[in-house]
mmCIF file of C-alpha atoms in Angstrom:
data_model
loop_
_atom_site.group_PDB
_atom_site.id
_atom_site.type_symbol
_atom_site.label_atom_id
_atom_site.label_comp_id
_atom_site.label_asym_id
_atom_site.label_seq_id
_atom_site.Cartn_x
_atom_site.Cartn_y
_atom_site.Cartn_z
ATOM 1 C CA MET A 1 113.005 97.456 254.423
ATOM 2 C CA ASN A 2 112.520 100.363 251.756
ATOM 3 C CA GLU A 3 112.377 104.065 252.165
ATOM 4 C CA PHE A 4 108.777 104.045 252.931
ATOM 5 C CA GLU A 5 108.514 101.619 255.143
ATOM 6 C CA LYS A 6 111.441 103.383 257.226
ATOM 7 C CA ALA A 7 109.420 106.780 257.067
ATOM 8 C CA LYS A 8 106.278 105.119 258.021
ATOM 9 C CA ALA A 9 107.677 103.096 260.858
ATOM 10 C CA TYR A 10 109.426 106.429 262.058
ATOM 11 C CA ILE A 11 106.019 108.339 261.883
ATOM 12 C CA VAL A 12 103.847 106.029 263.499
ATOM 13 C CA ASP A 13 106.049 105.455 266.565
ATOM 14 C CA LYS A 14 104.584 107.111 269.510
ATOM 15 C CA ASN A 15 107.972 108.204 270.828
ATOM 16 C CA THR A 16 108.853 110.175 267.951
ATOM 17 C CA SER A 17 107.992 113.732 268.868
ATOM 18 C CA LEU A 18 106.550 115.438 265.949
ATOM 19 C CA PRO A 19 107.163 119.134 266.881
ATOM 20 C CA LYS A 20 111.095 118.231 267.185
ATOM 21 C CA THR A 21 110.809 116.254 263.583
ATOM 22 C CA SER A 22 109.377 119.185 262.199
ATOM 23 C CA LYS A 23 112.126 121.593 263.237
ATOM 24 C CA GLU A 24 115.020 119.163 262.162
ATOM 25 C CA LEU A 25 113.535 118.281 258.929
ATOM 26 C CA GLY A 26 111.821 121.033 257.756
ATOM 27 C CA ILE A 27 108.281 119.725 257.393
ATOM 28 C CA PRO A 28 105.587 121.135 258.605
ATOM 29 C CA LEU A 29 103.971 120.029 262.041
ATOM 30 C CA GLN A 30 100.404 119.610 260.600
ATOM 31 C CA THR A 31 102.114 117.597 257.676
ATOM 32 C CA LEU A 32 103.427 115.574 260.161
ATOM 33 C CA LYS A 33 100.193 114.980 261.931
ATOM 34 C CA GLY A 34 98.651 114.301 258.811
ATOM 35 C CA TYR A 35 100.962 111.249 257.963
ATOM 36 C CA ARG A 36 100.521 109.677 261.508
ATOM 37 C CA MET A 37 97.150 109.799 261.305
ATOM 38 C CA ASN A 38 96.884 108.220 258.035
ATOM 39 C CA PRO A 39 100.334 106.988 257.558
ATOM 40 C CA ASP A 40 99.404 106.072 253.441
ATOM 41 C CA LYS A 41 99.597 109.479 252.928
ATOM 42 C CA LEU A 42 102.736 109.190 252.538
ATOM 43 C CA LYS A 43 102.750 106.886 249.466
ATOM 44 C CA THR A 44 102.037 110.226 247.579
ATOM 45 C CA ALA A 45 104.246 112.807 249.477
ATOM 46 C CA ALA A 46 107.063 113.997 247.885
ATOM 47 C CA TRP A 47 110.344 111.684 247.508
ATOM 48 C CA GLU A 48 112.459 114.356 249.654
ATOM 49 C CA ARG A 49 110.068 114.149 252.522
ATOM 50 C CA VAL A 50 109.947 110.516 252.395
ATOM 51 C CA HIS A 51 113.466 110.437 252.093
ATOM 52 C CA LYS A 52 114.142 112.635 255.240
ATOM 53 C CA LEU A 53 112.006 110.713 257.439
ATOM 54 C CA ALA A 54 113.484 107.376 256.550
ATOM 55 C CA GLU A 55 116.926 108.946 257.290
ATOM 56 C CA ALA A 56 115.826 110.055 260.824
ATOM 57 C CA TYR A 57 114.344 106.235 261.291
ATOM 58 C CA LYS A 58 117.558 105.135 260.405
ATOM 59 C CA ARG A 59 119.501 107.704 263.070
ATOM 60 C CA LYS A 60 117.308 106.834 265.638
ATOM 61 C CA GLN A 61 117.816 103.090 265.070
ATOM 62 C CA TYR A 62 121.182 103.763 264.729
ATOM 63 C CA LYS A 63 121.574 105.601 268.145
ATOM 64 C CA PHE A 64 119.401 102.814 269.625
ATOM 65 C CA ILE A 65 121.400 99.868 269.038
ATOM 66 C CA ASN A 66 124.848 101.419 270.016
ATOM 67 C CA GLY A 67 123.118 102.378 273.381
ATOM 68 C CA GLU A 68 123.049 106.094 272.986
ATOM 69 C CA VAL A 69 119.629 106.178 273.167
ATOM 70 C CA ARG A 70 117.679 104.370 275.992
ATOM 71 C CA LYS A 71 113.944 104.405 275.623
ATOM 72 C CA HIS A 72 111.766 103.437 278.758
ATOM 73 C CA GLU A 73 114.718 103.427 281.106
ATOM 74 C CA LYS A 74 114.242 103.968 284.657
ATOM 75 C CA PHE A 75 116.718 105.988 286.639
#
């Protein structure tokens, strides 16, 4: 999976909070909303933004694999 595919997977995941991502990565919320509505816009996005989103994807997957984040778990 390349950087573009990781960024795309991260942005289209409905469990990804766009306001939180905006604050953490410094990417405007409207830009993230645009990417979610049309993920192909990432093809023309600045490499830095794609890289930041890909890194966020990697962190999210790492946490999930190591049990630090439990998605959809009911207590």
